[in-house]
Coordinates of C-alpha atoms in Angstrom, one line a residue:
Chain A
M418 CA -48.3 -13.3 -34.4
I419 CA -46.8 -16.5 -33.7
I420 CA -44.4 -16.2 -36.6
L421 CA -43.3 -12.9 -35.3
L422 CA -42.3 -14.5 -32.0
I423 CA -40.6 -17.3 -33.6
T424 CA -38.6 -14.9 -35.7
G425 CA -37.7 -12.6 -32.9
Y426 CA -36.6 -15.6 -30.7
T427 CA -34.6 -17.2 -33.5
L428 CA -32.7 -13.8 -34.1
T429 CA -32.3 -13.1 -30.6
T430 CA -30.6 -16.4 -29.8
G431 CA -28.7 -16.1 -33.0
S432 CA -27.2 -13.0 -32.2
V433 CA -26.3 -14.0 -28.5
P434 CA -22.4 -14.5 -29.3
V435 CA -21.9 -11.2 -30.8
L436 CA -24.1 -9.5 -28.1
Q437 CA -22.1 -11.1 -25.3
R438 CA -18.8 -10.2 -26.9
F439 CA -19.4 -6.3 -27.7
G440 CA -22.4 -5.7 -25.6
S441 CA -23.9 -2.1 -26.3
N442 CA -20.8 -1.5 -28.7
F443 CA -22.7 -3.6 -31.2
F444 CA -25.5 -1.1 -31.4
F445 CA -23.3 2.0 -31.1
G446 CA -20.1 1.1 -32.6
T447 CA -19.0 2.0 -36.1
A448 CA -16.4 -0.7 -37.1
W449 CA -17.1 -3.7 -39.2
N450 CA -14.2 -6.0 -39.6
P451 CA -14.8 -9.7 -40.5
V452 CA -11.3 -10.8 -41.0
E453 CA -10.6 -13.9 -38.4
G454 CA -8.8 -12.8 -35.4
R455 CA -9.7 -9.1 -35.8
E456 CA -13.4 -9.3 -35.6
L457 CA -15.2 -6.0 -34.6
F458 CA -18.8 -5.2 -35.4
G459 CA -20.9 -2.0 -34.8
A460 CA -24.3 -1.6 -36.3
L461 CA -24.7 2.0 -35.9
P462 CA -23.7 3.2 -39.5
Y463 CA -26.3 0.9 -41.1
V464 CA -29.2 2.1 -38.8
M465 CA -28.4 5.5 -39.8
G466 CA -28.1 4.5 -43.5
T467 CA -31.5 2.9 -43.2
L468 CA -33.2 5.9 -41.5
V469 CA -31.6 8.5 -44.0
T470 CA -32.5 6.4 -47.1
S471 CA -36.0 5.8 -46.0
G472 CA -36.4 9.5 -44.9
I473 CA -35.2 10.6 -48.4
A474 CA -37.8 8.3 -50.0
L475 CA -40.5 9.7 -47.8
L476 CA -39.5 13.4 -48.5
I477 CA -39.5 12.8 -52.4
G478 CA -42.2 10.1 -52.4
V479 CA -45.0 11.4 -50.2
P480 CA -45.6 14.8 -51.8
L481 CA -45.4 13.2 -55.3
S482 CA -48.0 10.4 -54.3
L483 CA -50.2 12.8 -52.7
G484 CA -50.2 15.0 -55.7
I485 CA -50.9 11.9 -57.9
A486 CA -53.8 10.9 -55.7
I487 CA -55.4 14.3 -55.4
F488 CA -54.9 14.9 -59.2
L489 CA -56.6 11.5 -59.9
V490 CA -59.5 11.9 -57.7
E491 CA -60.2 15.6 -57.7
M492 CA -59.1 17.0 -61.0
A493 CA -58.5 14.5 -63.8
P494 CA -61.3 13.8 -66.1
R495 CA -62.9 10.6 -66.0
A496 CA -61.2 9.3 -69.2
L497 CA -57.9 9.8 -67.6
R498 CA -58.4 8.7 -64.1
V499 CA -58.8 4.9 -64.6
P500 CA -55.9 4.4 -67.3
V501 CA -53.4 6.6 -65.0
G502 CA -54.5 4.9 -61.9
Y503 CA -53.8 1.4 -63.3
L504 CA -50.3 2.6 -64.6
V505 CA -49.3 3.9 -61.2
E506 CA -50.5 0.6 -59.5
L507 CA -48.6 -1.2 -62.1
L508 CA -45.4 0.2 -60.9
A509 CA -46.1 -1.6 -57.6
A510 CA -45.7 -4.8 -59.6
V511 CA -42.1 -4.3 -60.8
P512 CA -39.8 -6.4 -58.9
S513 CA -37.3 -4.6 -56.9
V514 CA -34.4 -6.4 -58.6
I515 CA -35.6 -4.6 -61.9
Y516 CA -35.6 -1.4 -60.2
G517 CA -32.2 -2.1 -59.1
L518 CA -30.9 -3.2 -62.6
W519 CA -32.5 -0.1 -64.2
G520 CA -31.0 1.9 -61.5
L521 CA -27.7 0.6 -62.1
F522 CA -27.2 0.8 -65.7
I523 CA -29.3 3.8 -66.7
F524 CA -31.0 6.0 -63.7
R525 CA -27.5 6.0 -61.8
Y526 CA -26.1 8.3 -64.8
W527 CA -29.0 10.4 -65.0
M528 CA -28.6 11.3 -61.4
L529 CA -25.0 11.7 -61.8
H530 CA -24.9 13.9 -65.0
Y531 CA -28.2 15.9 -64.5
I532 CA -28.7 16.2 -60.6
E533 CA -25.8 15.3 -58.7
T534 CA -22.9 16.9 -60.6
P535 CA -24.8 20.4 -60.9
I536 CA -25.5 20.4 -57.3
S537 CA -22.0 19.5 -56.3
T538 CA -20.6 22.0 -58.4
Y539 CA -22.5 24.9 -57.2
L540 CA -23.7 23.9 -53.8
G541 CA -20.6 21.7 -52.9
W542 CA -19.8 23.7 -49.9
I543 CA -22.9 22.4 -48.1
P544 CA -21.9 19.6 -46.0
I545 CA -24.7 17.3 -47.1
F546 CA -23.9 17.9 -50.7
S547 CA -20.0 17.5 -50.2
G548 CA -17.9 14.8 -51.9
T549 CA -17.3 13.6 -55.6
P550 CA -20.6 12.3 -56.8
F551 CA -20.6 8.8 -58.6
G552 CA -24.1 8.3 -58.9
L553 CA -23.9 5.2 -56.4
D554 CA -24.6 6.9 -53.1
I555 CA -27.2 7.6 -50.4
F556 CA -29.3 10.2 -52.6
T557 CA -29.6 7.7 -55.6
A558 CA -30.7 4.8 -53.5
G559 CA -33.3 7.3 -51.5
T560 CA -34.5 8.4 -54.9
I561 CA -35.2 4.7 -56.3
L562 CA -37.0 4.0 -52.9
A563 CA -39.0 7.1 -53.4
I564 CA -40.2 5.6 -56.8
M565 CA -40.9 2.3 -55.3
I566 CA -43.0 3.5 -52.6
I567 CA -45.1 6.0 -54.8
P568 CA -47.5 3.2 -56.0
T569 CA -48.3 2.0 -52.6
V570 CA -48.7 5.5 -51.1
A571 CA -50.5 7.0 -54.3
S572 CA -53.1 4.3 -54.7
I573 CA -54.1 4.0 -51.0
S574 CA -54.3 7.6 -50.7
K575 CA -56.4 7.8 -53.7
E576 CA -58.8 5.3 -51.9
V577 CA -58.8 7.5 -48.9
I578 CA -59.5 10.7 -50.8
S579 CA -62.4 9.2 -52.9
A580 CA -63.9 7.9 -49.7
V581 CA -64.2 11.5 -48.4
P582 CA -68.0 12.1 -48.9
N583 CA -69.3 14.6 -51.4
S584 CA -71.2 16.3 -48.7
I585 CA -68.0 17.5 -47.2
R586 CA -66.9 18.9 -50.5
E587 CA -70.3 20.4 -51.3
G588 CA -70.5 21.9 -47.6
A589 CA -67.0 23.5 -48.1
Y590 CA -67.7 25.1 -51.4
S591 CA -70.9 26.3 -50.3
I592 CA -69.2 28.6 -47.9
G593 CA -67.0 29.9 -50.5
A594 CA -63.8 28.0 -50.2
T595 CA -61.6 27.8 -53.5
K596 CA -60.7 24.2 -55.0
W597 CA -57.2 24.4 -53.2
E598 CA -58.9 25.3 -49.8
V599 CA -61.3 22.5 -50.2
I600 CA -58.5 20.1 -50.6
R601 CA -56.1 21.5 -48.1
Y602 CA -58.5 22.2 -45.2
W603 CA -61.2 19.6 -45.8
I604 CA -60.2 16.7 -47.8
L605 CA -56.6 16.0 -46.5
S606 CA -57.5 16.8 -43.0
Y607 CA -60.7 14.5 -43.0
G608 CA -58.3 11.6 -44.6
R609 CA -55.2 12.3 -42.6
S610 CA -55.3 9.1 -40.6
G611 CA -55.8 7.1 -43.9
I612 CA -53.0 9.0 -45.6
F613 CA -50.7 8.5 -42.5
G614 CA -51.4 4.7 -42.8
A615 CA -50.3 5.0 -46.5
V616 CA -47.2 6.7 -45.5
I617 CA -46.4 4.1 -42.9
L618 CA -46.9 1.3 -45.3
G619 CA -44.5 3.2 -47.8
L620 CA -42.0 3.5 -44.9
G621 CA -42.2 0.0 -44.1
R622 CA -41.2 -1.0 -47.7
A623 CA -38.6 1.5 -47.6
V624 CA -36.9 0.3 -44.6
G625 CA -36.9 -3.3 -45.7
E626 CA -35.9 -3.0 -49.3
T627 CA -32.9 -4.8 -50.0
M628 CA -32.0 -5.5 -53.7
A629 CA -32.5 -2.2 -55.3
V630 CA -30.7 -0.6 -52.5
S631 CA -27.6 -2.9 -52.5
M632 CA -27.3 -2.3 -56.0
L633 CA -27.4 1.4 -55.7
I634 CA -26.0 2.7 -52.3
G635 CA -22.5 1.8 -52.8
N636 CA -22.2 -0.5 -50.0
A637 CA -19.6 1.1 -47.7
T638 CA -18.8 -0.6 -44.5
G639 CA -17.3 0.5 -41.1
P640 CA -17.3 4.3 -40.3
A641 CA -17.3 5.1 -44.0
A642 CA -20.8 4.2 -44.1
I643 CA -21.9 6.8 -41.8
P644 CA -24.2 9.0 -43.8
T645 CA -22.6 12.4 -43.5
S646 CA -23.1 13.5 -47.2
L647 CA -25.9 12.4 -49.7
F648 CA -23.2 12.0 -52.2
K649 CA -21.3 9.3 -50.2
P650 CA -21.6 5.4 -50.6
S651 CA -23.4 4.0 -47.5
Q652 CA -25.3 0.9 -46.4
T653 CA -28.4 -0.1 -45.1
M654 CA -29.2 -2.9 -42.7
A655 CA -31.0 -5.0 -45.2
S656 CA -28.4 -4.5 -47.8
L657 CA -25.6 -5.3 -45.4
I658 CA -27.1 -8.6 -44.6
A659 CA -27.9 -9.3 -48.1
N660 CA -24.3 -8.6 -49.0
G661 CA -22.4 -10.4 -46.4
F662 CA -24.5 -13.2 -44.8
L663 CA -24.1 -15.8 -47.7
E664 CA -20.3 -16.0 -47.5
A665 CA -20.1 -15.2 -43.9
T666 CA -17.4 -17.8 -42.4
G667 CA -16.8 -17.2 -38.7
S668 CA -19.6 -18.0 -36.0
L669 CA -19.1 -14.5 -34.7
E670 CA -19.5 -12.9 -38.2
V671 CA -22.9 -14.8 -38.6
A672 CA -24.2 -13.8 -35.3
A673 CA -23.4 -10.2 -36.4
Y674 CA -25.5 -10.4 -39.4
I675 CA -28.4 -12.0 -37.4
G676 CA -27.8 -9.4 -34.8
V677 CA -28.2 -6.8 -37.4
G678 CA -31.5 -8.5 -38.6
L679 CA -32.7 -8.2 -34.9
I680 CA -32.3 -4.4 -34.9
L681 CA -34.0 -4.2 -38.3
L682 CA -37.0 -6.3 -37.0
L683 CA -37.2 -4.0 -33.9
L684 CA -36.9 -0.7 -36.0
S685 CA -39.9 -2.0 -38.0
L686 CA -41.8 -3.0 -35.0
L687 CA -41.2 0.5 -33.5
I688 CA -42.3 2.2 -36.7
N689 CA -45.5 0.4 -36.5
V690 CA -46.1 1.0 -32.9
V691 CA -45.3 4.7 -33.2
A692 CA -47.8 4.8 -36.2
H693 CA -50.5 3.1 -34.3
V694 CA -50.1 5.6 -31.3
M695 CA -50.1 8.5 -33.7
V696 CA -53.3 7.5 -35.7
S697 CA -55.0 6.7 -32.5
R698 CA -54.1 10.0 -31.0
L699 CA -55.3 11.9 -34.2
L700 CA -58.5 10.0 -34.0
K701 CA -59.0 11.2 -30.4
V702 CA -58.4 14.8 -31.3
K703 CA -60.8 14.7 -34.4
G704 CA -63.2 12.2 -32.7
G705 CA -66.2 13.9 -34.1
A706 CA -65.1 13.9 -37.8
I707 CA -63.7 10.5 -38.3
E708 CA -65.1 7.2 -37.4
Chain B
M985 CA -25.7 -36.2 -56.4
N986 CA -26.0 -32.8 -54.7
G987 CA -23.1 -30.1 -54.5
A988 CA -23.3 -26.7 -53.3
G989 CA -20.8 -23.7 -52.9
A990 CA -18.7 -21.2 -54.7
T991 CA -20.1 -18.9 -57.5
F992 CA -17.0 -18.6 -59.2
P993 CA -16.5 -22.0 -60.8
Y994 CA -20.3 -22.3 -61.5
P995 CA -20.4 -21.7 -65.1
L996 CA -17.4 -24.2 -65.6
L997 CA -19.0 -26.9 -63.2
N998 CA -22.4 -26.3 -65.1
S999 CA -20.9 -27.1 -68.4
I1000 CA -19.3 -30.0 -67.1
I1001 CA -22.3 -31.3 -65.4
T1002 CA -24.5 -30.9 -68.5
K1003 CA -22.0 -32.4 -70.8
Y1004 CA -21.4 -35.3 -68.2
S1005 CA -25.1 -36.0 -67.8
T1006 CA -25.9 -35.9 -71.5
N1007 CA -22.9 -37.6 -73.2
V1008 CA -21.2 -39.7 -70.5
K1009 CA -23.4 -40.8 -68.0
P1010 CA -27.1 -40.2 -69.0
N1011 CA -28.3 -41.6 -65.7
A1012 CA -26.3 -39.3 -63.6
K1013 CA -28.2 -36.6 -61.8
I1014 CA -26.0 -33.9 -60.5
N1015 CA -27.3 -30.9 -59.0
Y1016 CA -25.0 -27.8 -58.2
Q1017 CA -26.1 -24.8 -56.2
P1018 CA -23.9 -21.9 -56.3
I1019 CA -24.6 -20.5 -52.9
G1020 CA -21.2 -19.3 -52.1
S1021 CA -17.9 -20.6 -50.7
G1022 CA -19.1 -20.1 -46.9
G1023 CA -22.5 -21.9 -47.7
G1024 CA -20.9 -24.7 -49.4
I1025 CA -18.5 -25.3 -46.5
S1026 CA -21.2 -25.1 -43.9
D1027 CA -23.2 -27.7 -46.1
L1028 CA -20.3 -29.9 -46.0
K1029 CA -20.0 -29.7 -42.2
T1030 CA -23.6 -30.5 -42.0
K1031 CA -23.3 -33.2 -44.6
T1032 CA -26.0 -32.1 -46.4
V1033 CA -24.4 -32.3 -49.8
D1034 CA -22.2 -34.8 -51.5
F1035 CA -19.5 -32.4 -52.5
A1036 CA -18.8 -28.8 -52.0
A1037 CA -16.8 -26.1 -53.9
S1038 CA -14.9 -23.3 -52.2
D1039 CA -12.5 -20.6 -53.4
A1040 CA -10.4 -20.8 -50.4
P1041 CA -9.1 -24.1 -48.8
L1042 CA -10.8 -25.4 -45.3
S1043 CA -9.3 -23.2 -42.4
A1044 CA -8.2 -25.0 -39.3
S1045 CA -11.5 -24.5 -37.6
D1046 CA -13.4 -25.5 -40.6
A1047 CA -11.4 -28.7 -41.0
A1048 CA -12.1 -29.4 -37.4
G1049 CA -15.7 -29.2 -38.1
A1050 CA -15.4 -31.6 -41.2
P1051 CA -12.9 -34.3 -40.1
N1052 CA -11.2 -36.3 -43.0
A1053 CA -12.4 -33.9 -45.7
V1054 CA -10.3 -33.8 -48.9
H1055 CA -9.4 -31.2 -51.3
I1056 CA -9.5 -31.5 -54.9
P1057 CA -8.0 -28.7 -56.8
E1058 CA -10.6 -28.1 -59.8
T1059 CA -9.7 -24.8 -61.6
I1060 CA -7.7 -21.8 -61.1
G1061 CA -8.9 -18.2 -60.4
A1062 CA -6.9 -15.2 -61.3
V1063 CA -7.8 -11.7 -60.1
T1064 CA -7.1 -8.8 -62.6
L1065 CA -7.0 -5.1 -61.8
A1066 CA -9.4 -3.3 -63.9
Y1067 CA -9.3 0.6 -64.3
N1068 CA -11.2 3.1 -66.0
L1069 CA -8.7 5.9 -67.3
P1070 CA -9.9 7.7 -70.3
G1071 CA -7.1 7.4 -73.0
V1072 CA -4.9 4.8 -71.1
P1073 CA -5.3 1.2 -72.7
S1074 CA -4.6 -2.2 -70.8
G1075 CA -1.3 -2.8 -69.5
L1076 CA -0.6 0.0 -67.0
H1077 CA 2.2 -1.0 -65.1
L1078 CA 1.6 -1.7 -61.3
T1079 CA 3.3 -3.5 -58.5
G1080 CA 1.7 -5.3 -55.5
K1081 CA 3.0 -2.6 -53.3
V1082 CA 1.5 0.1 -55.2
I1083 CA -1.8 -1.8 -55.6
A1084 CA -2.1 -2.2 -51.8
D1085 CA -1.1 1.4 -51.2
I1086 CA -3.9 2.5 -53.6
F1087 CA -6.5 0.5 -51.7
Q1088 CA -5.1 1.5 -48.4
V1089 CA -5.3 5.2 -49.7
T1090 CA -1.6 6.1 -49.1
I1091 CA -1.8 6.7 -52.8
T1092 CA -4.8 8.7 -53.7
T1093 CA -4.2 10.3 -57.2
W1094 CA -3.4 8.8 -60.5
N1095 CA -0.3 10.9 -61.1
D1096 CA 1.2 10.1 -57.8
P1097 CA 4.9 9.6 -58.2
A1098 CA 4.8 6.0 -57.3
I1099 CA 2.5 5.1 -60.2
Q1100 CA 4.1 7.7 -62.7
S1101 CA 7.6 6.3 -62.2
L1102 CA 6.3 2.8 -63.3
N1103 CA 4.7 4.2 -66.3
T1104 CA 7.0 6.8 -67.7
N1105 CA 5.4 7.0 -71.2
V1106 CA 1.9 7.3 -69.9
T1107 CA 0.1 10.6 -69.2
L1108 CA -1.7 10.1 -65.8
P1109 CA -4.4 12.5 -64.8
S1110 CA -4.1 14.4 -61.7
K1111 CA -7.4 12.8 -60.4
A1112 CA -8.3 11.4 -57.2
I1113 CA -8.5 7.3 -57.4
V1114 CA -12.0 5.9 -56.9
T1115 CA -11.3 2.2 -55.5
V1116 CA -14.1 -0.4 -56.1
H1117 CA -14.5 -3.7 -54.1
R1118 CA -16.8 -6.4 -53.8
S1119 CA -19.5 -5.9 -51.3
D1120 CA -20.6 -9.6 -51.1
G1121 CA -18.3 -11.9 -49.3
S1122 CA -16.4 -13.6 -52.0
G1123 CA -13.4 -15.9 -52.7
T1124 CA -12.2 -13.2 -55.2
T1125 CA -11.7 -10.9 -52.3
F1126 CA -10.0 -13.6 -50.3
I1127 CA -7.5 -14.2 -53.2
F1128 CA -7.0 -10.5 -53.7
T1129 CA -6.6 -9.4 -50.0
G1130 CA -4.2 -12.4 -49.6
Y1131 CA -2.0 -10.7 -52.4
L1132 CA -2.1 -7.4 -50.8
S1133 CA -1.2 -9.0 -47.4
A1134 CA 1.8 -10.7 -49.2
S1135 CA 2.9 -7.4 -50.9
S1136 CA 2.6 -4.8 -48.1
S1137 CA 3.3 -5.3 -44.6
S1138 CA 1.1 -2.3 -43.5
W1139 CA -1.9 -3.8 -45.4
N1140 CA -1.0 -7.2 -43.6
S1141 CA -1.1 -5.6 -40.2
S1142 CA -3.9 -3.1 -40.5
V1143 CA -6.5 -4.7 -42.8
G1144 CA -5.5 -8.4 -43.5
Q1145 CA -7.0 -11.2 -45.5
G1146 CA -10.9 -12.3 -45.9
K1147 CA -13.7 -12.9 -47.8
T1148 CA -14.8 -9.5 -46.5
V1149 CA -12.5 -7.1 -45.2
A1150 CA -12.7 -3.7 -43.6
W1151 CA -12.0 -1.6 -46.8
P1152 CA -10.1 1.8 -46.0
N1153 CA -12.2 4.7 -47.1
A1154 CA -10.6 6.5 -49.9
P1155 CA -11.1 10.3 -50.3
G1156 CA -12.1 10.0 -53.9
G1157 CA -14.6 7.2 -52.9
A1158 CA -14.5 3.5 -52.0
I1159 CA -17.3 1.9 -53.7
G1160 CA -18.7 -1.6 -52.9
S1161 CA -20.5 -3.4 -55.8
N1162 CA -22.3 -6.8 -55.6
G1163 CA -20.5 -9.7 -57.6
N1164 CA -18.0 -9.5 -60.4
T1165 CA -20.7 -8.0 -62.7
G1166 CA -21.3 -5.1 -60.2
V1167 CA -17.6 -4.2 -59.9
A1168 CA -17.3 -4.4 -63.6
S1169 CA -20.2 -2.2 -64.2
T1170 CA -19.1 0.2 -61.7
V1171 CA -15.6 0.5 -62.8
N1172 CA -16.8 0.9 -66.3
G1173 CA -19.1 3.6 -65.4
T1174 CA -16.9 5.5 -63.1
Q1175 CA -14.2 7.6 -64.5
Y1176 CA -10.7 7.1 -62.5
A1177 CA -11.7 4.1 -60.9
I1178 CA -10.0 0.8 -60.3
G1179 CA -11.2 -2.4 -59.2
Y1180 CA -10.5 -6.2 -59.0
V1181 CA -12.4 -8.9 -61.1
E1182 CA -12.1 -12.4 -61.9
L1183 CA -9.9 -13.1 -65.0
A1184 CA -12.8 -15.1 -66.7
Y1185 CA -14.9 -12.1 -66.3
A1186 CA -12.4 -9.6 -67.3
L1187 CA -11.5 -11.5 -70.6
Q1188 CA -15.2 -11.9 -71.6
N1189 CA -16.0 -8.5 -71.3
G1190 CA -12.8 -7.1 -72.8
M1191 CA -11.9 -4.9 -69.6
T1192 CA -8.8 -2.5 -69.3
V1193 CA -6.4 -4.5 -67.0
A1194 CA -3.2 -3.7 -65.4
A1195 CA -0.1 -5.5 -66.1
V1196 CA 1.2 -6.5 -62.7
Q1197 CA 4.9 -6.9 -61.7
N1198 CA 5.8 -10.5 -60.6
P1199 CA 8.9 -11.7 -58.4
A1200 CA 11.1 -12.2 -61.5
G1201 CA 10.4 -8.4 -62.3
N1202 CA 8.5 -8.6 -65.5
W1203 CA 5.1 -7.0 -66.1
I1204 CA 2.7 -9.5 -66.7
R1205 CA -0.9 -9.2 -68.2
P1206 CA -3.6 -11.5 -66.9
T1207 CA -4.2 -14.2 -69.6
L1208 CA -5.1 -18.0 -69.3
E1209 CA -1.3 -18.9 -70.3
S1210 CA 0.2 -16.6 -67.4
T1211 CA -2.2 -17.9 -64.9
Q1212 CA -1.4 -21.6 -65.8
L1213 CA 2.2 -20.9 -65.7
A1214 CA 1.6 -19.7 -62.1
V1215 CA 0.2 -22.9 -61.2
Q1216 CA 2.9 -24.9 -62.9
S1217 CA 5.7 -23.3 -61.0
G1218 CA 3.9 -22.4 -58.0
A1219 CA 2.9 -26.0 -57.7
A1220 CA 6.5 -27.2 -58.4
S1221 CA 7.4 -26.5 -54.9
G1222 CA 5.4 -29.5 -53.6
L1223 CA 1.7 -29.5 -53.0
P1224 CA 0.2 -31.5 -50.1
A1225 CA -1.8 -34.5 -50.7
G1226 CA -5.8 -34.2 -50.8
N1227 CA -6.4 -35.1 -47.3
E1228 CA -3.8 -32.8 -45.8
S1229 CA -4.3 -29.1 -45.0
W1230 CA -4.2 -26.8 -48.0
T1231 CA -4.3 -23.5 -45.9
S1232 CA -0.6 -22.9 -46.6
V1233 CA -0.9 -23.3 -50.5
S1234 CA -0.4 -20.4 -52.4
L1235 CA 0.0 -19.4 -55.9
L1236 CA 0.7 -15.9 -55.3
N1237 CA 3.9 -14.6 -56.7
A1238 CA 5.0 -17.9 -58.4
P1239 CA 8.5 -18.0 -59.5
D1240 CA 8.2 -18.5 -63.2
A1241 CA 9.4 -15.5 -65.2
N1242 CA 6.2 -15.3 -67.0
A1243 CA 3.6 -16.1 -64.5
Y1244 CA 0.9 -13.9 -63.3
P1245 CA 1.3 -13.2 -59.7
I1246 CA -2.5 -13.0 -58.3
A1247 CA -3.7 -16.6 -58.9
S1248 CA -5.3 -19.1 -56.6
F1249 CA -6.8 -22.7 -56.9
T1250 CA -10.6 -23.3 -56.4
Y1251 CA -11.3 -26.6 -54.7
L1252 CA -13.8 -29.2 -54.8
L1253 CA -14.4 -30.8 -51.2
T1254 CA -15.8 -34.1 -50.1
Y1255 CA -15.2 -36.8 -47.4
K1256 CA -12.5 -39.3 -47.7
E1257 CA -14.9 -41.9 -46.2
L1258 CA -18.1 -41.5 -48.1
N1259 CA -20.3 -43.3 -45.7
V1260 CA -20.4 -40.5 -43.3
I1261 CA -22.8 -38.7 -45.6
P1262 CA -26.3 -39.8 -44.7
G1263 CA -28.1 -41.9 -47.4
M1264 CA -24.9 -42.4 -49.2
T1265 CA -25.1 -45.8 -51.0
Q1266 CA -22.4 -47.7 -52.8
E1267 CA -23.9 -46.8 -56.4
R1268 CA -23.9 -43.1 -55.2
A1269 CA -20.5 -43.1 -54.1
T1270 CA -19.2 -44.7 -57.2
A1271 CA -21.2 -42.4 -59.2
L1272 CA -19.6 -39.4 -57.3
V1273 CA -16.1 -40.8 -57.7
Q1274 CA -16.6 -41.1 -61.4
F1275 CA -17.9 -37.7 -61.7
L1276 CA -15.0 -36.1 -59.8
W1277 CA -12.5 -38.2 -62.1
Y1278 CA -14.3 -36.7 -65.1
V1279 CA -14.1 -33.0 -63.7
V1280 CA -10.3 -33.2 -63.4
H1281 CA -9.7 -35.0 -66.7
D1282 CA -12.2 -34.6 -69.5
G1283 CA -14.0 -31.7 -67.9
Q1284 CA -10.8 -29.4 -68.1
D1285 CA -11.1 -29.5 -71.9
L1286 CA -14.2 -27.2 -71.5
A1287 CA -12.2 -24.8 -69.3
P1288 CA -10.4 -22.7 -72.2
G1289 CA -13.7 -22.0 -74.0
L1290 CA -15.0 -20.5 -70.7
A1291 CA -12.0 -18.4 -70.0
Y1292 CA -10.8 -20.7 -67.2
A1293 CA -7.3 -21.8 -66.9
K1294 CA -6.8 -25.8 -67.4
L1295 CA -5.1 -27.6 -64.4
P1296 CA -1.6 -28.5 -65.3
S1297 CA -0.8 -32.1 -65.1
N1298 CA 1.3 -32.2 -61.9
V1299 CA -2.1 -31.0 -60.2
V1300 CA -4.0 -33.5 -62.1
Q1301 CA -1.8 -36.4 -60.7
I1302 CA -2.4 -35.2 -57.0
D1303 CA -6.1 -35.0 -57.7
E1304 CA -6.0 -38.5 -59.3
A1305 CA -4.4 -39.9 -56.0
T1306 CA -6.9 -38.0 -54.1
I1307 CA -9.9 -39.5 -56.0
R1308 CA -8.4 -43.1 -55.7
S1309 CA -8.1 -42.7 -52.2
L1310 CA -12.0 -42.0 -51.6
T1311 CA -13.7 -45.0 -50.0
F1312 CA -17.2 -46.2 -49.1
N1313 CA -17.3 -48.6 -46.1
G1314 CA -13.4 -48.9 -46.5
Q1315 CA -13.7 -50.1 -50.0
Q1316 CA -12.1 -48.4 -52.9
L1317 CA -14.4 -47.3 -55.8
P1318 CA -13.8 -47.7 -59.6
T1319 CA -12.9 -44.4 -61.3
T1320 CA -14.5 -45.3 -64.7

């Protein structure tokens, strides 16, 4: 808590010059020009880039993670459950820069040749698939993020699902529910606050991920970074800071990166607060069933 | 002794430091951290390092924050234009204006008449050009955008020069990649892409690079020799002394008939009066001066093996004068 306050204070004071100079334009502007004498900084494209890549990560990652968790707990034979569970958790131990390197040298070409090029050829008329794909874009970055959040979301969901008491399953089966109905209506519903917590943890990782994203997202800046198509280069707040901060020269430029850091911190806090509120509301509605 | 700064000269500095501390002065403990030019300059200002390295000279505002700092040109950087055009080998002819137009997206396809007319015997595809630039702030970008600003007035007025600039968005795509490695990997992996990488990097990786027209009208491929010529002739016009401002020094478009037009110094920076650095002693100041002397003399012999251009003798002379002028408590220090 104290560390959070100190961080917040430092980021706020550090970003004062840029906030004074640009005001709300810093939050809603789209230009990013650090050339001395022509400075213009707006953080909106990177906020959007962060939200879109994290959203893709959740869209792809959460269903897969739930599938893995349900399979491991409810369906897999005992001999398979432990080793596969370990393998999934092992994915969490891979450093993000390794995902980035693998993404840059191998995964990017798979995405380009087997997924993006066919989609762009046949569905290119849909605005979100427009543009020539290179494999270094929002879609690739979002997919790598999905792979990175799977171990977190899957292993927590696995614990949540295995914590569902057997009496619930037996009760459901006894009134004639099929396996699918038991999972869909009893188990997922019983464990939903826990699963929701797992998703939020995954989202937290996706929002803050830096290295792998900056290696794969194409690192556009300025209006070009606004995510209008999945096949366009963009930029997240974390990757923007990682890219630019070290060589930032003017004091205004440094303040701009610190300001983006402040927005990132606020966004993460907001996600946590929303998660907290949603979980407690769910608990209230289902008060009898969940403790 | 501690130093910090640019990543570009790091492989060279690191070899020099290793050789110096094993063969020449076994007691010397020198530590150089490649944290980037900007970080090096800010460490120099706060006096947390004994020397810094930067790809760009100190700007007027930086110089005000680090009074009496000296510039010691240490090696030479050149920027090459690397491209990925199936069937087209190294040596595509490009002029500064055409390069600026490509990155400013007034030229958007490879078979644009402006490129085709320079390369009448090459079949160019009618494909959209993908531009690749550095996403991290970098001295390479500083040199390259400086060249584009000098070559094209519209680039100069709308984009300008910097370690990071607002890159225009190409319809074929404008991709930012991290570091020379990132740009090289993106260019190699993306058909119809063009990007800029450091000479040393392009040479070591055998990249396909363009021949750029110099002011004498010749098409020059980037090599160690053509870069060195740029310094010899570019420096012939009179370089400032080490304690003066180097902001106006430019090796771009050097006059020699065979000089490569996109070259620049990288600098070591330190203070003329070394006692301003906290904790500095007579012994440490002497060691620093001797190390700097080694860098611009014997250290240069390591340069060609690592694909860096050696400093020509006229620059070494300026460096000698600068290093001799360094003092500790007003006292001159022995250089060997």
